[in-house]
Coordinates of C-alpha atoms in Angstrom, one line a residue:
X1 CA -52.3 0.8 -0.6
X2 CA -51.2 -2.3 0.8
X3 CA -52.6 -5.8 -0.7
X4 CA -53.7 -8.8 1.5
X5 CA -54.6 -12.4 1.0
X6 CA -57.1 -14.2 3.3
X7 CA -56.2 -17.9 4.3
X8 CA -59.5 -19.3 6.0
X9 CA -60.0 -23.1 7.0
X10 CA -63.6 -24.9 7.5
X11 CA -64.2 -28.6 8.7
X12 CA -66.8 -31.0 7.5
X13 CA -68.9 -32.0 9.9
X14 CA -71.3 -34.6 10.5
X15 CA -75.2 -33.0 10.6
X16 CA -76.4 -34.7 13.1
X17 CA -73.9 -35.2 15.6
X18 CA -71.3 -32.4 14.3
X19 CA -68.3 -34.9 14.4
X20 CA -65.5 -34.1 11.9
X21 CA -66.0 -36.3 8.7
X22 CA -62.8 -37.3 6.5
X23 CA -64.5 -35.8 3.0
X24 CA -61.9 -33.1 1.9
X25 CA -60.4 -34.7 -0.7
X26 CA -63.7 -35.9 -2.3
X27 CA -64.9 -32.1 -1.9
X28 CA -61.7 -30.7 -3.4
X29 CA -62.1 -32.4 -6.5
X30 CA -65.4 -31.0 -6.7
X31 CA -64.0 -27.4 -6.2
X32 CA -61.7 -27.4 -8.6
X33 CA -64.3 -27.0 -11.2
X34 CA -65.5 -23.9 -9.5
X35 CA -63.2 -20.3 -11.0
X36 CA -62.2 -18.7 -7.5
X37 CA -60.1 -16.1 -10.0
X38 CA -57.0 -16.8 -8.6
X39 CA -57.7 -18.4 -5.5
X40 CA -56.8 -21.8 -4.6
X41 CA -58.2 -24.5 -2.2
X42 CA -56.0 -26.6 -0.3
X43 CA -55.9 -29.8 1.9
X44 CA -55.0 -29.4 5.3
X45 CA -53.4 -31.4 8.6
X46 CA -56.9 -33.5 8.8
X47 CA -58.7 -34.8 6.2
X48 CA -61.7 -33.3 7.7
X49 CA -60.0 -30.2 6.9
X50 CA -60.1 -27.8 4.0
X51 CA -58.2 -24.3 3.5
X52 CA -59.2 -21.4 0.9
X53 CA -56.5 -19.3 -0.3
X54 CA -57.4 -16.1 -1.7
X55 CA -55.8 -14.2 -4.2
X56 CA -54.1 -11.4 -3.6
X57 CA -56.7 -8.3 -2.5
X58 CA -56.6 -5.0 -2.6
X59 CA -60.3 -4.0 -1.4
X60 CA -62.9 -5.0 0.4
X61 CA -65.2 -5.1 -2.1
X62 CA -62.5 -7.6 -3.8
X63 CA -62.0 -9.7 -0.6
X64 CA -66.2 -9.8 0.2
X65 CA -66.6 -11.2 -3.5
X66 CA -63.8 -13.4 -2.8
X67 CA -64.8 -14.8 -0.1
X68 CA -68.4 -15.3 -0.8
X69 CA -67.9 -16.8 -4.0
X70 CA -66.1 -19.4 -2.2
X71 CA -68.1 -19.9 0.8
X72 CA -71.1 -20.5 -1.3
X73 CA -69.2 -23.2 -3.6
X74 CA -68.2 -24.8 -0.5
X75 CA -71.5 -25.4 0.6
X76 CA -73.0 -26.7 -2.3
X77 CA -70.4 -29.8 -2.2
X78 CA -70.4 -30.3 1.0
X79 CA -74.4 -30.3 1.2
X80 CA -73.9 -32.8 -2.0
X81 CA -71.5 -35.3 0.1
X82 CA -74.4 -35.1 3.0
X83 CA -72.0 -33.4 5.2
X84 CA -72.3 -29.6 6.7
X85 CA -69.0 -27.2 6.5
X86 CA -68.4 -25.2 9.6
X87 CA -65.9 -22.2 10.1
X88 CA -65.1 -22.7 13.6
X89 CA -61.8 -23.1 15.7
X90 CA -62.4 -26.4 17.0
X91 CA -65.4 -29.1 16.0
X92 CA -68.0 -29.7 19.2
X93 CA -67.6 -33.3 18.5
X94 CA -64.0 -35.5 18.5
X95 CA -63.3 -38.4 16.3
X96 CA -61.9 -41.1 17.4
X97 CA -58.6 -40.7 15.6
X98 CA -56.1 -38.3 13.7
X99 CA -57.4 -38.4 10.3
X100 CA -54.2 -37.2 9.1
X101 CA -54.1 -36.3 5.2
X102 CA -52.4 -39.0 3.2
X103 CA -49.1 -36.6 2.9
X104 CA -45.4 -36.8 4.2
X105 CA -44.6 -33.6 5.9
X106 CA -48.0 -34.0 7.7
X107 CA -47.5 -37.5 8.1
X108 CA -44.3 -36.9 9.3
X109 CA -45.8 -33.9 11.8
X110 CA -48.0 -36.6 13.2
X111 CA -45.6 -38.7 14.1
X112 CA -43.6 -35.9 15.7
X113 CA -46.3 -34.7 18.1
X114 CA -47.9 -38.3 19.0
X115 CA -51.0 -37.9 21.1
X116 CA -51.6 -34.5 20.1
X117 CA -52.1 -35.6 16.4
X118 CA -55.6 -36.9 17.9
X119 CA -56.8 -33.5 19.2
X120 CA -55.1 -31.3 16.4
X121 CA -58.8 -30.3 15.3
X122 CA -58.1 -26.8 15.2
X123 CA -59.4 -24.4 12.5
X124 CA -57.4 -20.9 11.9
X125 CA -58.4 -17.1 10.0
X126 CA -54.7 -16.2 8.2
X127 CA -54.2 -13.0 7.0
X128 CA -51.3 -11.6 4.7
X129 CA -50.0 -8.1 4.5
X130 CA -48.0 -7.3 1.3
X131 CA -45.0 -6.0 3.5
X132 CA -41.4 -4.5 1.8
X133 CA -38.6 -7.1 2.7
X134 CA -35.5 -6.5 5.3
X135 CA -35.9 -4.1 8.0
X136 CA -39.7 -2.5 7.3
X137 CA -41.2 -6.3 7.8
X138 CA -39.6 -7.1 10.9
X139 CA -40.8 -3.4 12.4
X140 CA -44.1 -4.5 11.6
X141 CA -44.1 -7.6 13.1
X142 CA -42.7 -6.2 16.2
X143 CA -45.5 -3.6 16.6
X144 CA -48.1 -6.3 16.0
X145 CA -47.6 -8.3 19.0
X146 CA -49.2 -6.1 21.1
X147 CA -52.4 -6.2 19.3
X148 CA -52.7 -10.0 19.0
X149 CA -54.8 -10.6 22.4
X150 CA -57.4 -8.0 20.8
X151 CA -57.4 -9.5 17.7
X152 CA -57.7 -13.4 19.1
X153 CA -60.5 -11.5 21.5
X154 CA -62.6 -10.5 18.6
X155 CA -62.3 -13.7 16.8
X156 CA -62.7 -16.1 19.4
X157 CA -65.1 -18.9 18.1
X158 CA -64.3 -22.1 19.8
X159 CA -66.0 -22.7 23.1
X160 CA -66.8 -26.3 22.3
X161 CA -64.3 -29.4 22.7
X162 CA -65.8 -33.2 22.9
X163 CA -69.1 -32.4 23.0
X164 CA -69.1 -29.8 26.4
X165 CA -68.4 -26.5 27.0
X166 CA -65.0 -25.6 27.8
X167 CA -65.8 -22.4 29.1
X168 CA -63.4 -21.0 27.1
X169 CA -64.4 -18.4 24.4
X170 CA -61.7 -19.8 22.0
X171 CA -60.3 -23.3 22.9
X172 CA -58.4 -23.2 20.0
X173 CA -56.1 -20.7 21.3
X174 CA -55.2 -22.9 24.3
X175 CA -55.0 -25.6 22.4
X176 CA -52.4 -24.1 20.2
X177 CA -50.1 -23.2 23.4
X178 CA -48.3 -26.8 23.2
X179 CA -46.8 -26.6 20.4
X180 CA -43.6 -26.2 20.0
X181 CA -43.7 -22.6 19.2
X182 CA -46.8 -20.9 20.1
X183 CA -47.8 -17.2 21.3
X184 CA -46.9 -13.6 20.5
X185 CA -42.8 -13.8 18.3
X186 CA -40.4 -12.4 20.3
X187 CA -39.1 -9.2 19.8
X188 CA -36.5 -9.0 17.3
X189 CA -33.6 -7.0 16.7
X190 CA -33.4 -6.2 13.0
X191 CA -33.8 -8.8 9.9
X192 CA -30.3 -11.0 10.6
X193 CA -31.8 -11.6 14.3
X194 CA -34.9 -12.8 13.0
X195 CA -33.2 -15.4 10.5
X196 CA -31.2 -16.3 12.6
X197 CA -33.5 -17.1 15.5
X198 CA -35.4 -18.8 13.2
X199 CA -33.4 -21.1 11.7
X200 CA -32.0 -22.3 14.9
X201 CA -35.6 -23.5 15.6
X202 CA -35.6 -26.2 12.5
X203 CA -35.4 -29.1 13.7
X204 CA -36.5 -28.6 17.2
X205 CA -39.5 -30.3 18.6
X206 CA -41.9 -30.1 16.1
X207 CA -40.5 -27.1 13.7
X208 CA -39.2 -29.4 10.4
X209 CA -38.9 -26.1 8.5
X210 CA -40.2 -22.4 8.5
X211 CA -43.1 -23.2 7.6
X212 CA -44.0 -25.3 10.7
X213 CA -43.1 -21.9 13.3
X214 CA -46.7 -21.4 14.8
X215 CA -46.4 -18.3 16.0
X216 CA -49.1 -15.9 16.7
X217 CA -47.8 -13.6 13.5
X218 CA -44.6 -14.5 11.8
X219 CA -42.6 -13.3 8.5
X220 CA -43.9 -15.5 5.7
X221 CA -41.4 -17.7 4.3
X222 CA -42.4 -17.7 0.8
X223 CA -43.8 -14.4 0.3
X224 CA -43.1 -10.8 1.1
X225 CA -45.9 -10.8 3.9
X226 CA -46.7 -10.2 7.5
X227 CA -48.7 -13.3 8.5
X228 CA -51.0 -13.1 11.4
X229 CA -52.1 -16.0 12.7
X230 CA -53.9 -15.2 15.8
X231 CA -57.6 -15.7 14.5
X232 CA -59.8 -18.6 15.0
X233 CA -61.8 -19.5 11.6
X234 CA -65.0 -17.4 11.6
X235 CA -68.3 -18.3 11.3
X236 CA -69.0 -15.2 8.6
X237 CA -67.5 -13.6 5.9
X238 CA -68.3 -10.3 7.5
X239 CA -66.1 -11.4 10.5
X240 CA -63.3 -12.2 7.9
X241 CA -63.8 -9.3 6.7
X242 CA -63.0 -7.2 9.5
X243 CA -59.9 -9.1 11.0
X244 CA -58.5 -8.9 7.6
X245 CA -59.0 -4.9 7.2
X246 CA -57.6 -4.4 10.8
X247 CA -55.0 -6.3 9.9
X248 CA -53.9 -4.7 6.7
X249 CA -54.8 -1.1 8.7
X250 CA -51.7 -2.0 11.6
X251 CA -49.0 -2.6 9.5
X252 CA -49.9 0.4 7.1
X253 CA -50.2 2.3 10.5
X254 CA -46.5 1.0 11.3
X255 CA -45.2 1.6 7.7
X256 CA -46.8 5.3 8.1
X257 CA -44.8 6.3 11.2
X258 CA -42.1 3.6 11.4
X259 CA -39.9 6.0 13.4
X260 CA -42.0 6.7 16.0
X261 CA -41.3 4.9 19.5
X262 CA -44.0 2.5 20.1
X263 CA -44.6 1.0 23.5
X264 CA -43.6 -2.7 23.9
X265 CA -45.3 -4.6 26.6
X266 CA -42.7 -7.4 28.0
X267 CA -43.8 -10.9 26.9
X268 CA -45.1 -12.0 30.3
X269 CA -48.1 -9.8 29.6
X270 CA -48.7 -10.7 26.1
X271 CA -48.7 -13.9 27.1
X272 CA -50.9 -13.5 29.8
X273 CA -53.2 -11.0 27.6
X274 CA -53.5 -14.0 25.1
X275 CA -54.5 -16.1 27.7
X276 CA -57.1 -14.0 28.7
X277 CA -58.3 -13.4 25.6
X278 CA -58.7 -17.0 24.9
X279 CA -60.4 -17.5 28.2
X280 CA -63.2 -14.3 27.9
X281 CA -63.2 -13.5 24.6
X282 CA -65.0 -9.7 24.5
X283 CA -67.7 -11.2 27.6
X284 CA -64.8 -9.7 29.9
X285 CA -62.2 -6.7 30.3
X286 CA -59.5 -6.9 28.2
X287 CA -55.9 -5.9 28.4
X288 CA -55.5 -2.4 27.0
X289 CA -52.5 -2.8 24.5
X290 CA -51.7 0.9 25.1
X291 CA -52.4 1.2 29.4
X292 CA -51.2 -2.2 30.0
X293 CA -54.1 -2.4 32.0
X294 CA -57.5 -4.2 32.3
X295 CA -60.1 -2.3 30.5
X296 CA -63.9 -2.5 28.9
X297 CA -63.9 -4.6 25.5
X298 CA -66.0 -1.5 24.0
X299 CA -62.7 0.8 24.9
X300 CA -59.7 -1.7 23.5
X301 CA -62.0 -1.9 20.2
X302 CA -62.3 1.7 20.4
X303 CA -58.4 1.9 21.0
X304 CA -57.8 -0.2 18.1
X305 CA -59.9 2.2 16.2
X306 CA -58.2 5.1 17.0
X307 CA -54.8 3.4 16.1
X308 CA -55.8 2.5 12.8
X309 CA -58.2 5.4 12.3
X310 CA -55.6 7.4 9.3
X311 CA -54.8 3.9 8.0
X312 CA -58.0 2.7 7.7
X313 CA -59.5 6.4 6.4
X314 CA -56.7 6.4 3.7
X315 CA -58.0 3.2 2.6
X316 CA -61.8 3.3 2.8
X317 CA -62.6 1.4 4.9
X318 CA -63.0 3.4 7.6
X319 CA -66.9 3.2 7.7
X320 CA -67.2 -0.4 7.4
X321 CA -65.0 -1.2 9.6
X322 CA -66.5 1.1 12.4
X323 CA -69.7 -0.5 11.4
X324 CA -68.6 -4.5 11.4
X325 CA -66.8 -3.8 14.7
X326 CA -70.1 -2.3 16.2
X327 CA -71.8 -5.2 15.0
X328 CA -69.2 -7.3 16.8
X329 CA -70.3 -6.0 19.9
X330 CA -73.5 -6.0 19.7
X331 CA -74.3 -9.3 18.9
X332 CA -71.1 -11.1 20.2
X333 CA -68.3 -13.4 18.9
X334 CA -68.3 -16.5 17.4
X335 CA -68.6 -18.3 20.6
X336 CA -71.4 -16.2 21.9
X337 CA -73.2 -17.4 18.9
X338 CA -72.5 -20.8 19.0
X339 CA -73.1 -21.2 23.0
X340 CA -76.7 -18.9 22.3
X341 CA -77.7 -21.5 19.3
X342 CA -77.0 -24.9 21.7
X343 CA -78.5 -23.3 24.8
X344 CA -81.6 -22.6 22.7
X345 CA -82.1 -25.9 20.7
X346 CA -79.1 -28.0 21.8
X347 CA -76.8 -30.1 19.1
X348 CA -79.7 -29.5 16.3
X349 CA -80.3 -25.4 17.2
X350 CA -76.3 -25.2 17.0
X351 CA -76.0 -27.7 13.5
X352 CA -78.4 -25.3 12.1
X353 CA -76.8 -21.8 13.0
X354 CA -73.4 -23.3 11.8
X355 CA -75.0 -24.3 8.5
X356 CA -77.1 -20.5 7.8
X357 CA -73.7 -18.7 9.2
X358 CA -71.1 -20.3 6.9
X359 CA -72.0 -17.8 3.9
X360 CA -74.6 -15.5 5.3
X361 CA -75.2 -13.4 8.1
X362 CA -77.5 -15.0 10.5
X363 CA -81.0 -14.1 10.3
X364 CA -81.5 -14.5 13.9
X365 CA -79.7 -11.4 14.7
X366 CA -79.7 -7.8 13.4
X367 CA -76.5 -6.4 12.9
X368 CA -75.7 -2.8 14.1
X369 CA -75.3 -0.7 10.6
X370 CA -77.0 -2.9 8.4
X371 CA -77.2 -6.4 6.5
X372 CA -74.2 -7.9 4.9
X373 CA -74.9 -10.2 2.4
X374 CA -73.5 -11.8 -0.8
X375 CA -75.5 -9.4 -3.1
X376 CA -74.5 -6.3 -0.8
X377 CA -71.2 -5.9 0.0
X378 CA -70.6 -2.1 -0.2
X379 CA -70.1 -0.7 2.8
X380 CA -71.8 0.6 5.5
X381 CA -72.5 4.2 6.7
X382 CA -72.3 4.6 11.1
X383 CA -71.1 6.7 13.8
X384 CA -68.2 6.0 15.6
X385 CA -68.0 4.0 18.8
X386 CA -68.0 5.8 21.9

């Protein structure tokens, strides 16, 4: 059984006009009084930016506690500074100004990337996979890249940028294209190629260290993990929840078979698939990972499915993870949501779906199998997608 750790970041965001506000490390002290049994909260690039670590998993009924025991904490601070906590990709609103956290290397960073410091209000899902070092890690991360454009599909939750409607299900992962590593890793040749490639990117535009390669899903450099990065943050912990268990179920489905041949779309299409994926979300066809073709949303999920269906059945987590991607489709991503809650009641509709979605599932929608909540997270009994 493989273990994971979740890495999810929130903004703080003013209520009424839902403009990032500078309160993180005010908040932090706050949390640090909470026990998140292992997990650790962090500051991030903005000050308006907070990042929960969470130890390292091996269930879901681990992770759901996990992440619900944070999420609620989180609220209560932010609700006592007089400031809402979002998990979203990108903030509807803009400040004027970086807000860069009073720290070197980001400091640093800032002054690397100029202008862009001013619109890096991006918000990113991070999932690890416990992964054996050397040859295994680098297989996996090789058979990964052609399920990123799914993954970013399912989590897109961005469609907001200055106040209007990009059009774009997640913003974020355009946004993210100008760095100066971004997009699906190459494919690499064995463990040496993948140091070495690496480490002839320090120092490079903005790539100071290891740590800094932005990368759709990378090696970690301080831990034996698989890191995919792919996800905006998500609104819900049932959202999380499924990314992360999808996740965990591709590498173990790579680690199960690592002989077998798998196919290996050429990076022009990944790239392209990413776009798309960015662009539509699951509103459109998406690129079948397998087919290399344009295909329903329902039938790539369905794909993914089948792919991880051994790995996921091994684990058990087969039935909630059936059930939280029917959900998915039902009632839409993210950005969906948020566009369905501001055409509805505008800025005030959308400040109030962000603030009941952050820890709960939102009682304006019925999810497919069930109710997820923070007293219920055992899972859920459904039939397969067809």
């Amino acid at each position: 059984m493989l273990t994971f750790r979740i890495e999810e970041e929130f903004v703080f965001l003013d209520r009424a006009t839902l403009t990032p506000v500078p309160v993180s490390a005010d908040v932090q002290r706050e949390l640090q009084e909470f026990d998140f049994a292992g997990g650790v909260v962090r500051s991030e690039f903005l000050r308006s930016q907070v990042e929960y670590a969470s130890p390292v998993l091996g269930s879901f009924e681990e992770a759901a506690g996990a992440l619900w025991s944070f999420r609620t904490a989180l609220t209560s601070c932010a609700e006592d500074h007089g400031v809402l906590a979002a998990g979203v990709g990108t903030p509807f609103t803009n400040p004027n100004g970086a807000m860069v956290t009073d720290n070197s290397r980001y400091e640093n960073i800032a002054g690397s990337i100029g202008a862009l410091a001013f619109e890096h209000h991006l918000n990113g899902l991070h999932i690890h996979v416990g992964v054996p070092e050397g040859e295994a890690a680098i297989g996996a991360l090789n058979y990964l890249r052609r399920w990123l454009p799914v993954l970013l599909a399912m989590s897109a939750n961005s469609p907001f940028w200055c106040g209007e409607d990009t059009t774009f299900s997640s913003w974020r992962g355009i946004q993210y294209r100008r760095w100066t590593t971004a997009g699906c890793p190459p494919r690499f040749l064995d463990a040496a190629d993948y140091d070495r490639r690496t480490k002839a990117l320090i120092g490079i535009g903005v790539t100071p260290d290891q740590g800094s390669i932005s990368w759709s899903a990378r090696l970690s450099h301080h831990q034996p993990t698989v890191e995919i990065r792919v996800a905006d943050a998500q609104l819900e912990p049932s959202t999380t929840l499924l990314l992360a268990l999808l996740g965990r179920a591709l590498v173990a489905t790579f680690l199960g078979r690592p002989e077998t041949s798998f196919p290996d779309p050429g990076p022009e299409l990944l790239d392209a698939a990413l776009w798309h994926s960015a662009r539509h979300g699951l509103t459109a066809q998406l690129v079948h990972p397998v087919d290399e073709s344009l295909a329903p949303a329902s039938v790539v999920i369905q794909a993914l499915l089948d792919e991880t269906h051994q790995a996921l059945e091994a684990s058990g987590d087969l039935a909630i993870v059936t059930a939280l991607a029917e959900q998915l489709l039902l009632i839409g991503t993210g950005a969906d949501r948020q566009r369905q809650a501001f055409a509805v009641h505008g800025r005030e509709g959308l400040a109030a779906f962000l603030s009941n979605a952050i820890k709960n599932e939102s009682s304006a929608h019925q999810p497919a199998a069930g109710h997820l909540g923070p007293d219920d997270p055992r899972p859920l009994e459904s039939e397969p997608l067809g």
